[in-house]
């Protein structure tokens, strides 16, 4: 018996849950006690009068039952004598599109439901496009509720014609259209006498004979992403993982990436004994003939056709978080068993899923889909998503909330990075610093508007100057008017602002200077980004701490008043967050210290560092 | 060669368990001694072979588990050399909480849910394996394989992390944890077929035998020890019974059955007209009972 995974998707009220309930009911997978509960629920909250409301069988969360909608993907199981099925019932409502993508990512086939009375809707197009994007090959257009249009052939034909036009534009190569009624059971399990003009298979007959893709994976070149190094004792070192593609047997030549070393497979170890060969879809442990560098994140691959490694890519990106994509911010990127830091460029374009139009976009919001370029801080072993879901599909994880914020499909590697060679610099940064007789540093003042950053920064620079130190002060005034003139105050622009300031500060530190910066720099992630640009110990984070109420009371520039009046958007502390440093090197409490005292303590602290 | 559905399920479960060990700091295995737990234990041994499973096994003992379960637990722990931790809510037991006099929702919360969250907090575990399957119950059907929990062990069903392909996000902040369900995609029938194929040891109560029983409120209970409180008019009768799930004996319903072998059990399942949870008194008490219990931290 083999296994087929499919999704059902469509708009609100297209009857997905009802159809699945019907499949379970007709395949005798609803037990008497569940049926009794269902009958009771149907009478109490159902929408089908005296009849059973099958949707109540699948909508498992109380919020779903109350609102009569599907919120989250639900997995359901049934089997025929020939095949086991896993159905992901995915929500139709737009705000739960990310849950639909979750269901689609593991599916072999998509059943797209359309209400025969309504025809194609925005969500039908969106879901078909998403299913195509995520690489589903088999499409079924299920024209549901045929009972409500008197099983009218013209209604069916007209929807099929509409879908065909859409499918061609969306790149859906082929689909099978089936007229049915989930509520009445027509053409669900068996062909219905109510639809004599339809000569194709019933939905289940069709799903039973669809080819499953696993055999294809076994034919590709061998790839095993290493999950875990298995070392029970000094005498055994094995590499455990799920074979993503191809086959392997002892004696095979393999290349371990990213190191690129070649060796041979010694044994294919399992609890049930060593295997003579193993194939895609099996979880095994390999031992290798040589002691090569191999650990979690490595990929063991066929020596004669290894995958590439690169650090810049073009990819499709689906955004799944309430907070929009912040270009330039570092996110964790997980692909296979590799996790790296990745930054995303502003999208090349966003796709309108209804028209496939390419729209200009600066970011992606919840459920936004676009094509982006991204860079990683270490090379990724990858393949285009079209040839490998495992080595081409990735998720992005927010570094602070740890939420999964996006998913993507790699197209190809960008070659640019390889063509920029660092100019060999003969006067080293150490030489620059030595000449000035000081240790370079970036004194990074962060805090709310009105906390006193600029005042303190100016005093710090004066004191350093008096001590004969070489310094430079970067603040909003000399940066915003020139280098960053093109940036506003949205979250994305603030990040770019800080990134540029960080890069400039780094160059100045390379030149041997002590750089003082005075920016609100509200986000922890960006301050950490600047810290990571500099050698250990050269980034000195100074938290100019003033309670919001106090800063607002001072309101030197009258900005808080404007923000409160709604005349100033994205103002930190009012309608944009400030993430205070958790472990600043220096904290200046402005409620007890004067600006003079604060500057004095900062200078003392910095010079004590050498 | 095409892999069978059991081969695929096995490979997927092993992959999940390895991901947890690779990405989490301190995983623990929730060992409930039932058939699902037994399959999961077998998979854990396979996943890390020739190493031993690199995590301890935690049993939440209500004090009212079937004796045969405890014997099985101790035998498995001995044979496999597993690092077994048994946790019991002593305080509630001392206060007289028991399955006869305490209302079932309160009993379950104190002896199972709160005992579990206390044990997880005390152990500082950041990941816990559970044997839940999506075909068991409607709320479970909605749950992710890596199911995120707040520091209070609560589940927010409306705000689950998207889970794509077989890429699991195990990252969390201090104090937060994940419940991991490697058997998510298995059905009850898959479990039995796999037990048979692999020869996995199970508690004998799953197979039919003559046992002392009473019928109470339409549920057939087994009189497992002398603490069973009989109500007036109740009579202990020996019947040939077996269990489809395991738990606290005063709250677990038996079915009359002649299935004395695994073949019989599988044949009986194919003809079954009631779900396995039907025998669970604890799930019947409130509508959407499982979702509520899960939100509170129950497995």
JSON list of N, CA, C and O in Angstrom, two decimals, chain A residues 120-139:
[
{"chain": "A", "resi": 120, "resn": "UNK", "atom": "N", "xyz": [-15.26, 30.98, -10.33]},
{"chain": "A", "resi": 120, "resn": "UNK", "atom": "CA", "xyz": [-13.95, 31.28, -9.77]},
{"chain": "A", "resi": 120, "resn": "UNK", "atom": "C", "xyz": [-13.97, 32.58, -8.98]},
{"chain": "A", "resi": 120, "resn": "UNK", "atom": "O", "xyz": [-14.56, 33.56, -9.39]},
{"chain": "A", "resi": 121, "resn": "UNK", "atom": "N", "xyz": [-13.28, 32.55, -7.84]},
{"chain": "A", "resi": 121, "resn": "UNK", "atom": "CA", "xyz": [-13.17, 33.74, -7.00]},
{"chain": "A", "resi": 121, "resn": "UNK", "atom": "C", "xyz": [-11.70, 34.08, -6.82]},
{"chain": "A", "resi": 121, "resn": "UNK", "atom": "O", "xyz": [-10.82, 33.31, -7.20]},
{"chain": "A", "resi": 122, "resn": "UNK", "atom": "N", "xyz": [-11.47, 35.22, -6.23]},
{"chain": "A", "resi": 122, "resn": "UNK", "atom": "CA", "xyz": [-10.11, 35.65, -5.95]},
{"chain": "A", "resi": 122, "resn": "UNK", "atom": "C", "xyz": [-9.30, 34.56, -5.25]},
{"chain": "A", "resi": 122, "resn": "UNK", "atom": "O", "xyz": [-8.16, 34.28, -5.61]},
{"chain": "A", "resi": 123, "resn": "UNK", "atom": "N", "xyz": [-9.93, 33.95, -4.23]},
{"chain": "A", "resi": 123, "resn": "UNK", "atom": "CA", "xyz": [-9.21, 32.93, -3.47]},
{"chain": "A", "resi": 123, "resn": "UNK", "atom": "C", "xyz": [-8.89, 31.70, -4.31]},
{"chain": "A", "resi": 123, "resn": "UNK", "atom": "O", "xyz": [-7.88, 31.05, -4.10]},
{"chain": "A", "resi": 124, "resn": "UNK", "atom": "N", "xyz": [-9.75, 31.37, -5.25]},
{"chain": "A", "resi": 124, "resn": "UNK", "atom": "CA", "xyz": [-9.48, 30.22, -6.12]},
{"chain": "A", "resi": 124, "resn": "UNK", "atom": "C", "xyz": [-8.18, 30.46, -6.87]},
{"chain": "A", "resi": 124, "resn": "UNK", "atom": "O", "xyz": [-7.33, 29.57, -6.98]},
{"chain": "A", "resi": 125, "resn": "UNK", "atom": "N", "xyz": [-8.05, 31.66, -7.36]},
{"chain": "A", "resi": 125, "resn": "UNK", "atom": "CA", "xyz": [-6.84, 32.00, -8.12]},
{"chain": "A", "resi": 125, "resn": "UNK", "atom": "C", "xyz": [-5.62, 32.01, -7.20]},
{"chain": "A", "resi": 125, "resn": "UNK", "atom": "O", "xyz": [-4.58, 31.48, -7.53]},
{"chain": "A", "resi": 126, "resn": "UNK", "atom": "N", "xyz": [-5.79, 32.61, -6.05]},
{"chain": "A", "resi": 126, "resn": "UNK", "atom": "CA", "xyz": [-4.69, 32.69, -5.11]},
{"chain": "A", "resi": 126, "resn": "UNK", "atom": "C", "xyz": [-4.20, 31.29, -4.72]},
{"chain": "A", "resi": 126, "resn": "UNK", "atom": "O", "xyz": [-3.01, 31.00, -4.74]},
{"chain": "A", "resi": 127, "resn": "UNK", "atom": "N", "xyz": [-5.14, 30.44, -4.40]},
{"chain": "A", "resi": 127, "resn": "UNK", "atom": "CA", "xyz": [-4.75, 29.10, -3.94]},
{"chain": "A", "resi": 127, "resn": "UNK", "atom": "C", "xyz": [-4.14, 28.27, -5.06]},
{"chain": "A", "resi": 127, "resn": "UNK", "atom": "O", "xyz": [-3.18, 27.53, -4.84]},
{"chain": "A", "resi": 128, "resn": "UNK", "atom": "N", "xyz": [-4.67, 28.40, -6.26]},
{"chain": "A", "resi": 128, "resn": "UNK", "atom": "CA", "xyz": [-4.09, 27.66, -7.39]},
{"chain": "A", "resi": 128, "resn": "UNK", "atom": "C", "xyz": [-2.67, 28.15, -7.64]},
{"chain": "A", "resi": 128, "resn": "UNK", "atom": "O", "xyz": [-1.75, 27.36, -7.85]},
{"chain": "A", "resi": 129, "resn": "UNK", "atom": "N", "xyz": [-2.51, 29.45, -7.59]},
{"chain": "A", "resi": 129, "resn": "UNK", "atom": "CA", "xyz": [-1.20, 30.03, -7.81]},
{"chain": "A", "resi": 129, "resn": "UNK", "atom": "C", "xyz": [-0.21, 29.55, -6.74]},
{"chain": "A", "resi": 129, "resn": "UNK", "atom": "O", "xyz": [0.92, 29.16, -7.04]},
{"chain": "A", "resi": 130, "resn": "UNK", "atom": "N", "xyz": [-0.66, 29.54, -5.48]},
{"chain": "A", "resi": 130, "resn": "UNK", "atom": "CA", "xyz": [0.20, 29.08, -4.40]},
{"chain": "A", "resi": 130, "resn": "UNK", "atom": "C", "xyz": [0.56, 27.61, -4.55]},
{"chain": "A", "resi": 130, "resn": "UNK", "atom": "O", "xyz": [1.71, 27.21, -4.33]},
{"chain": "A", "resi": 131, "resn": "UNK", "atom": "N", "xyz": [-0.41, 26.81, -4.90]},
{"chain": "A", "resi": 131, "resn": "UNK", "atom": "CA", "xyz": [-0.17, 25.37, -5.06]},
{"chain": "A", "resi": 131, "resn": "UNK", "atom": "C", "xyz": [0.85, 25.15, -6.17]},
{"chain": "A", "resi": 131, "resn": "UNK", "atom": "O", "xyz": [1.75, 24.31, -6.05]},
{"chain": "A", "resi": 132, "resn": "UNK", "atom": "N", "xyz": [0.73, 25.93, -7.21]},
{"chain": "A", "resi": 132, "resn": "UNK", "atom": "CA", "xyz": [1.68, 25.84, -8.32]},
{"chain": "A", "resi": 132, "resn": "UNK", "atom": "C", "xyz": [3.07, 26.30, -7.85]},
{"chain": "A", "resi": 132, "resn": "UNK", "atom": "O", "xyz": [4.09, 25.66, -8.10]},
{"chain": "A", "resi": 133, "resn": "UNK", "atom": "N", "xyz": [3.08, 27.42, -7.13]},
{"chain": "A", "resi": 133, "resn": "UNK", "atom": "CA", "xyz": [4.34, 27.99, -6.63]},
{"chain": "A", "resi": 133, "resn": "UNK", "atom": "C", "xyz": [5.08, 26.98, -5.76]},
{"chain": "A", "resi": 133, "resn": "UNK", "atom": "O", "xyz": [6.30, 26.87, -5.79]},
{"chain": "A", "resi": 134, "resn": "UNK", "atom": "N", "xyz": [4.34, 26.23, -4.97]},
{"chain": "A", "resi": 134, "resn": "UNK", "atom": "CA", "xyz": [4.97, 25.33, -4.01]},
{"chain": "A", "resi": 134, "resn": "UNK", "atom": "C", "xyz": [5.28, 23.98, -4.65]},
{"chain": "A", "resi": 134, "resn": "UNK", "atom": "O", "xyz": [5.77, 23.06, -4.02]},
{"chain": "A", "resi": 135, "resn": "UNK", "atom": "N", "xyz": [5.00, 23.88, -5.95]},
{"chain": "A", "resi": 135, "resn": "UNK", "atom": "CA", "xyz": [5.50, 22.74, -6.71]},
{"chain": "A", "resi": 135, "resn": "UNK", "atom": "C", "xyz": [4.55, 21.56, -6.83]},
{"chain": "A", "resi": 135, "resn": "UNK", "atom": "O", "xyz": [4.98, 20.46, -7.17]},
{"chain": "A", "resi": 136, "resn": "UNK", "atom": "N", "xyz": [3.26, 21.77, -6.53]},
{"chain": "A", "resi": 136, "resn": "UNK", "atom": "CA", "xyz": [2.32, 20.66, -6.70]},
{"chain": "A", "resi": 136, "resn": "UNK", "atom": "C", "xyz": [2.10, 20.43, -8.19]},
{"chain": "A", "resi": 136, "resn": "UNK", "atom": "O", "xyz": [1.91, 21.37, -8.95]},
{"chain": "A", "resi": 137, "resn": "UNK", "atom": "N", "xyz": [2.14, 19.16, -8.59]},
{"chain": "A", "resi": 137, "resn": "UNK", "atom": "CA", "xyz": [2.05, 18.86, -10.02]},
{"chain": "A", "resi": 137, "resn": "UNK", "atom": "C", "xyz": [0.65, 18.45, -10.46]},
{"chain": "A", "resi": 137, "resn": "UNK", "atom": "O", "xyz": [0.28, 18.65, -11.60]},
{"chain": "A", "resi": 138, "resn": "UNK", "atom": "N", "xyz": [-0.12, 17.85, -9.55]},
{"chain": "A", "resi": 138, "resn": "UNK", "atom": "CA", "xyz": [-1.43, 17.33, -9.95]},
{"chain": "A", "resi": 138, "resn": "UNK", "atom": "C", "xyz": [-2.54, 18.22, -9.42]},
{"chain": "A", "resi": 138, "resn": "UNK", "atom": "O", "xyz": [-2.69, 18.38, -8.21]},
{"chain": "A", "resi": 139, "resn": "UNK", "atom": "N", "xyz": [-3.32, 18.77, -10.34]},
{"chain": "A", "resi": 139, "resn": "UNK", "atom": "CA", "xyz": [-4.43, 19.65, -9.96]},
{"chain": "A", "resi": 139, "resn": "UNK", "atom": "C", "xyz": [-5.77, 19.01, -10.29]},
{"chain": "A", "resi": 139, "resn": "UNK", "atom": "O", "xyz": [-5.94, 18.46, -11.38]}
]
